[in-house]
Amino acid sequence: MDALAECGDVICVDRLVDPCLEMGAIIRRSYETRSPAPLFTRLTGVAAGHRVLGAPAALSSDPRRPLARVALSLGLPAEVTGRQIVEHIAEARRRPTVPPVEVATGPCKENIRVGPRASLEGFPAPLLHLGDGGRYINTWGTIVACTPDGTFTNWSIARIMMIDEKRLTGLVAPGQHLHKVWRQWAELGRPMPYALVQGGDPALPFVAGMPLPDGVEEAGFLGALTGKPVEVVRCETVDLMVPANAEIVIEGYLSTSPDADEGPMGEFTGYIPQHGSKQPSYTVEAVTHRHDPIWPHVVEGQPVDEFHTASGISLAAEILSHLRAAGLPVSTVWAPFESATHWTAITVSGTWREQLPGLTSGELVERIKDALATCRAYVLLTRTFVLDDDIDPSNISELIWALATRWHPTEGHHVRTGPIVPLLACYSPAEQASASGPKGVYDCLLPEPGQGRLVRSSFQHGYPADLQQEVVRTWTP
């Protein structure tokens, strides 16, 4: 918060605001006007001192530092580029994980409510979109769950809707690690212990939303990413550990079967589904929190919001790490925010032909397609474009120009059918129902030198380097 204030990228909303739609409308408006992050200090029906931070990792209001909120969340300078952020996360994937360390207590234990006193009354539970199926208390928090045998602990993000002050429900989607852990408990006929964490390390949502491989625990990777172990404390009523510096922790159990109506909710695709679904229900057994806690909230919708920044960047970093581990000469990966992360752009080294002699561009794209199919992020991919690394795919103007001029209308299309996330808006109802659909990987690589290769006509590429430097030094528009 202090770093955002220094950047002029947070604004206090001190007037009384209604959590029923008004707060969500202000946050949505802040995305679409690239305004500072709104910090709500007075909300109707919410206990005094409880605050809400909207748009915590959206695009910055400073056009010179568009990814400042993302960068600061990850402990990086506000000025870094998208490519540098992706590289930072991907590099951390190559390091050993750093397990969390238990401490005796922490700020999240400043207030403790257990049993009958454990209620969400007085906490912000906003109706975020017109058409949502209910009030959503979790849009940026982390769900902690552990397998019954204690061998794997998952930290993940999934939306959670309030039924009443003691009961919640939320998406437990097949294919996600949360669902796999829940199924193990359900097969034993026992409700799953959970903890829902709001706040904590600002990098936590980026890691909790990252499609890490099976067996990799988010807590350990967060330690590798930040360079220090996460300090955790033991919950009050369940055998789980949570970040000691969290703002709010809700504890309880998740039912063994889908017994509650959940949704719909405005989604990252930019649309509100027509129907909800049956999902398991969470009971609230304990609530612990800081004095005057800050509850972060995201209002998903048409790009750009946190799903597109945080999830898109984490997705790109995981794919980059995976492709490099497969021995492919990949320079960077980017999921364009403006595509609602339905697109992915992969750039390969300008020397890929020397690194892989005798390989055609089509064969390289086939190798990339095969490697992507073994990545856990594969379910999120719809269209993947493979380009030369003279393109910066995080520059949307440059990316669109490259696709328009290098993507052939009919050739170089490599398509296979695979698992999909049903929420992806480009698929038909039948494909969404079956959770399976086509995925395209497109060869947008330039021809070999001497075979009609295009030469870029731009300031960076069309003039001698010394002349570029002189023009930059002497000419100010």
mmCIF file of N, CA and C in Angstrom, residues 36-126:
data_model
loop_
_atom_site.group_PDB
_atom_site.id
_atom_site.type_symbol
_atom_site.label_atom_id
_atom_site.label_comp_id
_atom_site.label_asym_id
_atom_site.label_seq_id
_atom_site.Cartn_x
_atom_site.Cartn_y
_atom_site.Cartn_z
ATOM 1 N N PRO A 36 -6.324 5.092 -10.418
ATOM 2 C CA PRO A 36 -5.674 4.497 -9.256
ATOM 3 C C PRO A 36 -6.568 3.465 -8.577
ATOM 4 N N ALA A 37 -5.955 2.527 -7.866
ATOM 5 C CA ALA A 37 -6.703 1.491 -7.159
ATOM 6 C C ALA A 37 -7.552 2.123 -6.059
ATOM 7 N N PRO A 38 -8.846 1.862 -6.028
ATOM 8 C CA PRO A 38 -9.703 2.460 -4.988
ATOM 9 C C PRO A 38 -9.599 1.698 -3.667
ATOM 10 N N LEU A 39 -9.371 2.432 -2.579
ATOM 11 C CA LEU A 39 -9.363 1.867 -1.234
ATOM 12 C C LEU A 39 -10.603 2.385 -0.517
ATOM 13 N N PHE A 40 -11.570 1.489 -0.282
ATOM 14 C CA PHE A 40 -12.842 1.867 0.327
ATOM 15 C C PHE A 40 -12.707 1.789 1.850
ATOM 16 N N THR A 41 -13.011 2.889 2.524
ATOM 17 C CA THR A 41 -12.868 2.940 3.985
ATOM 18 C C THR A 41 -14.196 2.932 4.721
ATOM 19 N N ARG A 42 -15.317 3.148 3.999
ATOM 20 C CA ARG A 42 -16.637 3.138 4.632
ATOM 21 C C ARG A 42 -17.616 2.428 3.699
ATOM 22 N N LEU A 43 -18.127 1.281 4.152
ATOM 23 C CA LEU A 43 -19.042 0.488 3.346
ATOM 24 C C LEU A 43 -20.313 0.202 4.134
ATOM 25 N N THR A 44 -21.437 0.336 3.489
ATOM 26 C CA THR A 44 -22.723 0.102 4.133
ATOM 27 C C THR A 44 -22.793 -1.310 4.705
ATOM 28 N N GLY A 45 -23.151 -1.428 5.968
ATOM 29 C CA GLY A 45 -23.307 -2.723 6.600
ATOM 30 C C GLY A 45 -22.023 -3.409 6.996
ATOM 31 N N VAL A 46 -20.894 -2.752 6.822
ATOM 32 C CA VAL A 46 -19.590 -3.332 7.131
ATOM 33 C C VAL A 46 -19.047 -2.673 8.395
ATOM 34 N N ALA A 47 -18.440 -3.466 9.274
ATOM 35 C CA ALA A 47 -17.951 -2.958 10.550
ATOM 36 C C ALA A 47 -16.919 -1.852 10.345
ATOM 37 N N ALA A 48 -16.929 -0.870 11.228
ATOM 38 C CA ALA A 48 -15.987 0.238 11.155
ATOM 39 C C ALA A 48 -14.563 -0.287 11.201
ATOM 40 N N GLY A 49 -13.696 0.308 10.377
ATOM 41 C CA GLY A 49 -12.297 -0.088 10.317
ATOM 42 C C GLY A 49 -11.996 -1.121 9.257
ATOM 43 N N HIS A 50 -13.012 -1.878 8.802
ATOM 44 C CA HIS A 50 -12.798 -2.865 7.755
ATOM 45 C C HIS A 50 -12.780 -2.165 6.403
ATOM 46 N N ARG A 51 -11.747 -2.451 5.631
ATOM 47 C CA ARG A 51 -11.564 -1.760 4.354
ATOM 48 C C ARG A 51 -11.491 -2.755 3.202
ATOM 49 N N VAL A 52 -11.691 -2.256 1.995
ATOM 50 C CA VAL A 52 -11.584 -3.072 0.780
ATOM 51 C C VAL A 52 -10.666 -2.355 -0.197
ATOM 52 N N LEU A 53 -9.695 -3.092 -0.739
ATOM 53 C CA LEU A 53 -8.838 -2.573 -1.803
ATOM 54 C C LEU A 53 -9.299 -3.176 -3.117
ATOM 55 N N GLY A 54 -9.746 -2.336 -4.041
ATOM 56 C CA GLY A 54 -10.155 -2.805 -5.357
ATOM 57 C C GLY A 54 -9.013 -2.735 -6.350
ATOM 58 N N ALA A 55 -9.068 -3.598 -7.359
ATOM 59 C CA ALA A 55 -8.101 -3.595 -8.462
ATOM 60 C C ALA A 55 -6.653 -3.650 -7.972
ATOM 61 N N PRO A 56 -6.303 -4.601 -7.091
ATOM 62 C CA PRO A 56 -4.974 -4.604 -6.479
ATOM 63 C C PRO A 56 -3.825 -4.855 -7.435
ATOM 64 N N ALA A 57 -4.069 -5.545 -8.560
ATOM 65 C CA ALA A 57 -2.975 -5.827 -9.502
ATOM 66 C C ALA A 57 -3.400 -5.552 -10.935
ATOM 67 N N ALA A 58 -4.243 -4.535 -11.095
ATOM 68 C CA ALA A 58 -4.658 -4.122 -12.438
ATOM 69 C C ALA A 58 -3.566 -3.276 -13.076
ATOM 70 N N LEU A 59 -3.813 -2.820 -14.289
ATOM 71 C CA LEU A 59 -2.868 -1.919 -14.948
ATOM 72 C C LEU A 59 -2.801 -0.607 -14.179
ATOM 73 N N SER A 60 -1.620 -0.031 -14.140
ATOM 74 C CA SER A 60 -1.385 1.182 -13.367
ATOM 75 C C SER A 60 -2.031 2.397 -14.023
ATOM 76 N N SER A 61 -2.292 3.397 -13.210
ATOM 77 C CA SER A 61 -2.804 4.666 -13.735
ATOM 78 C C SER A 61 -1.692 5.494 -14.364
ATOM 79 N N ASP A 62 -0.432 5.096 -14.188
ATOM 80 C CA ASP A 62 0.712 5.797 -14.771
ATOM 81 C C ASP A 62 1.087 5.114 -16.075
ATOM 82 N N PRO A 63 0.826 5.734 -17.236
ATOM 83 C CA PRO A 63 1.105 5.073 -18.515
ATOM 84 C C PRO A 63 2.588 4.786 -18.733
ATOM 85 N N ARG A 64 3.455 5.460 -17.996
ATOM 86 C CA ARG A 64 4.891 5.186 -18.130
ATOM 87 C C ARG A 64 5.278 3.886 -17.450
ATOM 88 N N ARG A 65 4.444 3.449 -16.506
ATOM 89 C CA ARG A 65 4.717 2.221 -15.742
ATOM 90 C C ARG A 65 3.436 1.389 -15.679
ATOM 91 N N PRO A 66 2.998 0.875 -16.824
ATOM 92 C CA PRO A 66 1.677 0.236 -16.867
ATOM 93 C C PRO A 66 1.553 -1.000 -15.990
ATOM 94 N N LEU A 67 2.671 -1.667 -15.676
ATOM 95 C CA LEU A 67 2.614 -2.892 -14.883
ATOM 96 C C LEU A 67 3.131 -2.675 -13.467
ATOM 97 N N ALA A 68 3.044 -1.448 -12.977
ATOM 98 C CA ALA A 68 3.598 -1.130 -11.663
ATOM 99 C C ALA A 68 2.962 -1.959 -10.556
ATOM 100 N N ARG A 69 1.639 -2.125 -10.575
ATOM 101 C CA ARG A 69 0.987 -2.880 -9.495
ATOM 102 C C ARG A 69 1.419 -4.351 -9.513
ATOM 103 N N VAL A 70 1.557 -4.894 -10.706
ATOM 104 C CA VAL A 70 2.035 -6.273 -10.834
ATOM 105 C C VAL A 70 3.470 -6.375 -10.344
ATOM 106 N N ALA A 71 4.326 -5.467 -10.821
ATOM 107 C CA ALA A 71 5.741 -5.516 -10.471
ATOM 108 C C ALA A 71 5.941 -5.364 -8.967
ATOM 109 N N LEU A 72 5.279 -4.400 -8.375
ATOM 110 C CA LEU A 72 5.428 -4.174 -6.935
ATOM 111 C C LEU A 72 4.917 -5.378 -6.139
ATOM 112 N N SER A 73 3.879 -6.018 -6.615
ATOM 113 C CA SER A 73 3.372 -7.220 -5.942
ATOM 114 C C SER A 73 4.428 -8.315 -5.902
ATOM 115 N N LEU A 74 5.280 -8.352 -6.914
ATOM 116 C CA LEU A 74 6.293 -9.395 -7.024
ATOM 117 C C LEU A 74 7.648 -8.948 -6.501
ATOM 118 N N GLY A 75 7.696 -7.771 -5.865
ATOM 119 C CA GLY A 75 8.943 -7.283 -5.309
ATOM 120 C C GLY A 75 9.908 -6.728 -6.331
ATOM 121 N N LEU A 76 9.398 -6.323 -7.491
ATOM 122 C CA LEU A 76 10.231 -5.793 -8.570
ATOM 123 C C LEU A 76 10.044 -4.283 -8.685
ATOM 124 N N PRO A 77 10.980 -3.581 -9.327
ATOM 125 C CA PRO A 77 10.797 -2.143 -9.549
ATOM 126 C C PRO A 77 9.556 -1.873 -10.385
ATOM 127 N N ALA A 78 8.917 -0.767 -10.120
ATOM 128 C CA ALA A 78 7.660 -0.441 -10.805
ATOM 129 C C ALA A 78 7.840 -0.288 -12.309
ATOM 130 N N GLU A 79 9.066 -0.044 -12.763
ATOM 131 C CA GLU A 79 9.301 0.260 -14.173
ATOM 132 C C GLU A 79 9.505 -0.966 -15.059
ATOM 133 N N VAL A 80 9.562 -2.174 -14.495
ATOM 134 C CA VAL A 80 9.921 -3.332 -15.307
ATOM 135 C C VAL A 80 8.865 -3.613 -16.372
ATOM 136 N N THR A 81 9.293 -4.326 -17.415
ATOM 137 C CA THR A 81 8.417 -4.659 -18.534
ATOM 138 C C THR A 81 7.736 -5.997 -18.295
ATOM 139 N N GLY A 82 6.732 -6.268 -19.116
ATOM 140 C CA GLY A 82 6.056 -7.550 -19.040
ATOM 141 C C GLY A 82 6.997 -8.709 -19.283
ATOM 142 N N ARG A 83 7.872 -8.564 -20.264
ATOM 143 C CA ARG A 83 8.819 -9.636 -20.567
ATOM 144 C C ARG A 83 9.749 -9.894 -19.379
ATOM 145 N N GLN A 84 10.172 -8.843 -18.712
ATOM 146 C CA GLN A 84 11.045 -9.016 -17.549
ATOM 147 C C GLN A 84 10.313 -9.717 -16.399
ATOM 148 N N ILE A 85 9.031 -9.410 -16.222
ATOM 149 C CA ILE A 85 8.258 -10.055 -15.160
ATOM 150 C C ILE A 85 8.106 -11.551 -15.444
ATOM 151 N N VAL A 86 7.761 -11.892 -16.689
ATOM 152 C CA VAL A 86 7.627 -13.306 -17.066
ATOM 153 C C VAL A 86 8.944 -14.037 -16.854
ATOM 154 N N GLU A 87 10.047 -13.410 -17.257
ATOM 155 C CA GLU A 87 11.371 -14.024 -17.092
ATOM 156 C C GLU A 87 11.686 -14.226 -15.608
ATOM 157 N N HIS A 88 11.322 -13.263 -14.787
ATOM 158 C CA HIS A 88 11.572 -13.341 -13.346
ATOM 159 C C HIS A 88 10.861 -14.555 -12.738
ATOM 160 N N ILE A 89 9.601 -14.758 -13.107
ATOM 161 C CA ILE A 89 8.849 -15.888 -12.560
ATOM 162 C C ILE A 89 9.374 -17.205 -13.118
ATOM 163 N N ALA A 90 9.643 -17.237 -14.434
ATOM 164 C CA ALA A 90 10.142 -18.466 -15.054
ATOM 165 C C ALA A 90 11.500 -18.862 -14.483
ATOM 166 N N GLU A 91 12.351 -17.882 -14.202
ATOM 167 C CA GLU A 91 13.659 -18.175 -13.626
ATOM 168 C C GLU A 91 13.506 -18.790 -12.237
ATOM 169 N N ALA A 92 12.522 -18.309 -11.470
ATOM 170 C CA ALA A 92 12.291 -18.864 -10.139
ATOM 171 C C ALA A 92 11.842 -20.319 -10.212
ATOM 172 N N ARG A 93 11.190 -20.705 -11.302
ATOM 173 C CA ARG A 93 10.758 -22.104 -11.450
ATOM 174 C C ARG A 93 11.958 -23.044 -11.553
ATOM 175 N N ARG A 94 13.111 -22.533 -11.961
ATOM 176 C CA ARG A 94 14.311 -23.377 -12.067
ATOM 177 C C ARG A 94 15.025 -23.543 -10.725
ATOM 178 N N ARG A 95 14.651 -22.731 -9.734
ATOM 179 C CA ARG A 95 15.307 -22.809 -8.434
ATOM 180 C C ARG A 95 14.609 -23.818 -7.537
ATOM 181 N N PRO A 96 15.328 -24.368 -6.549
ATOM 182 C CA PRO A 96 14.682 -25.274 -5.590
ATOM 183 C C PRO A 96 13.602 -24.528 -4.804
ATOM 184 N N THR A 97 12.542 -25.238 -4.464
ATOM 185 C CA THR A 97 11.508 -24.616 -3.639
ATOM 186 C C THR A 97 12.048 -24.336 -2.238
ATOM 187 N N VAL A 98 11.439 -23.360 -1.583
ATOM 188 C CA VAL A 98 11.837 -22.973 -0.226
ATOM 189 C C VAL A 98 10.639 -23.222 0.673
ATOM 190 N N PRO A 99 10.636 -24.295 1.452
ATOM 191 C CA PRO A 99 9.461 -24.632 2.279
ATOM 192 C C PRO A 99 9.155 -23.529 3.284
ATOM 193 N N PRO A 100 7.889 -23.386 3.657
ATOM 194 C CA PRO A 100 7.510 -22.382 4.671
ATOM 195 C C PRO A 100 8.043 -22.761 6.044
ATOM 196 N N VAL A 101 8.100 -21.786 6.936
ATOM 197 C CA VAL A 101 8.536 -22.036 8.314
ATOM 198 C C VAL A 101 7.408 -21.621 9.255
ATOM 199 N N GLU A 102 7.179 -22.446 10.270
ATOM 200 C CA GLU A 102 6.124 -22.148 11.235
ATOM 201 C C GLU A 102 6.624 -21.153 12.279
ATOM 202 N N VAL A 103 5.785 -20.167 12.594
ATOM 203 C CA VAL A 103 6.062 -19.218 13.670
ATOM 204 C C VAL A 103 4.927 -19.303 14.681
ATOM 205 N N ALA A 104 5.180 -18.757 15.871
ATOM 206 C CA ALA A 104 4.216 -18.915 16.958
ATOM 207 C C ALA A 104 2.920 -18.161 16.713
ATOM 208 N N THR A 105 3.026 -16.962 16.155
ATOM 209 C CA THR A 105 1.836 -16.154 15.918
ATOM 210 C C THR A 105 2.163 -15.111 14.852
ATOM 211 N N GLY A 106 1.173 -14.323 14.501
ATOM 212 C CA GLY A 106 1.368 -13.300 13.479
ATOM 213 C C GLY A 106 0.197 -12.339 13.464
ATOM 214 N N PRO A 107 0.270 -11.314 12.611
ATOM 215 C CA PRO A 107 -0.799 -10.313 12.561
ATOM 216 C C PRO A 107 -2.185 -10.890 12.318
ATOM 217 N N CYS A 108 -2.267 -12.023 11.594
ATOM 218 C CA CYS A 108 -3.590 -12.586 11.306
ATOM 219 C C CYS A 108 -4.275 -13.115 12.563
ATOM 220 N N LYS A 109 -3.573 -13.165 13.707
ATOM 221 C CA LYS A 109 -4.152 -13.660 14.961
ATOM 222 C C LYS A 109 -4.519 -12.531 15.920
ATOM 223 N N GLU A 110 -4.496 -11.288 15.454
ATOM 224 C CA GLU A 110 -4.813 -10.177 16.350
ATOM 225 C C GLU A 110 -6.254 -10.253 16.874
ATOM 226 N N ASN A 111 -7.144 -10.832 16.097
ATOM 227 C CA ASN A 111 -8.536 -11.034 16.517
ATOM 228 C C ASN A 111 -8.922 -12.466 16.174
ATOM 229 N N ILE A 112 -9.504 -13.175 17.114
ATOM 230 C CA ILE A 112 -9.845 -14.587 16.922
ATOM 231 C C ILE A 112 -11.296 -14.814 17.321
ATOM 232 N N ARG A 113 -12.068 -15.392 16.396
ATOM 233 C CA ARG A 113 -13.457 -15.764 16.682
ATOM 234 C C ARG A 113 -13.617 -17.248 16.346
ATOM 235 N N VAL A 114 -14.094 -18.036 17.294
ATOM 236 C CA VAL A 114 -14.228 -19.473 17.110
ATOM 237 C C VAL A 114 -15.637 -19.906 17.495
ATOM 238 N N GLY A 115 -16.138 -20.940 16.818
ATOM 239 C CA GLY A 115 -17.444 -21.509 17.151
ATOM 240 C C GLY A 115 -18.584 -20.569 16.838
ATOM 241 N N PRO A 116 -19.528 -20.388 17.760
ATOM 242 C CA PRO A 116 -20.694 -19.533 17.486
ATOM 243 C C PRO A 116 -20.311 -18.090 17.140
ATOM 244 N N ARG A 117 -19.167 -17.612 17.646
ATOM 245 C CA ARG A 117 -18.737 -16.238 17.361
ATOM 246 C C ARG A 117 -18.106 -16.109 15.976
ATOM 247 N N ALA A 118 -17.827 -17.246 15.361
ATOM 248 C CA ALA A 118 -17.201 -17.221 14.024
ATOM 249 C C ALA A 118 -18.268 -16.960 12.976
ATOM 250 N N SER A 119 -18.341 -15.733 12.539
ATOM 251 C CA SER A 119 -19.372 -15.325 11.594
ATOM 252 C C SER A 119 -18.781 -14.294 10.643
ATOM 253 N N LEU A 120 -19.343 -14.229 9.451
ATOM 254 C CA LEU A 120 -18.907 -13.227 8.482
ATOM 255 C C LEU A 120 -19.733 -11.948 8.568
ATOM 256 N N GLU A 121 -20.556 -11.862 9.578
ATOM 257 C CA GLU A 121 -21.328 -10.645 9.778
ATOM 258 C C GLU A 121 -20.380 -9.469 10.017
ATOM 259 N N GLY A 122 -20.610 -8.386 9.317
ATOM 260 C CA GLY A 122 -19.772 -7.203 9.449
ATOM 261 C C GLY A 122 -18.593 -7.163 8.499
ATOM 262 N N PHE A 123 -18.369 -8.265 7.767
ATOM 263 C CA PHE A 123 -17.299 -8.285 6.766
ATOM 264 C C PHE A 123 -17.871 -7.915 5.397
ATOM 265 N N PRO A 124 -17.048 -7.368 4.516
ATOM 266 C CA PRO A 124 -17.549 -7.006 3.183
ATOM 267 C C PRO A 124 -17.867 -8.235 2.345
ATOM 268 N N ALA A 125 -19.106 -8.341 1.899
ATOM 269 C CA ALA A 125 -19.540 -9.436 1.033
ATOM 270 C C ALA A 125 -20.318 -8.805 -0.118
ATOM 271 N N PRO A 126 -19.606 -8.292 -1.132
ATOM 272 C CA PRO A 126 -20.258 -7.469 -2.148
ATOM 273 C C PRO A 126 -20.962 -8.261 -3.248
#
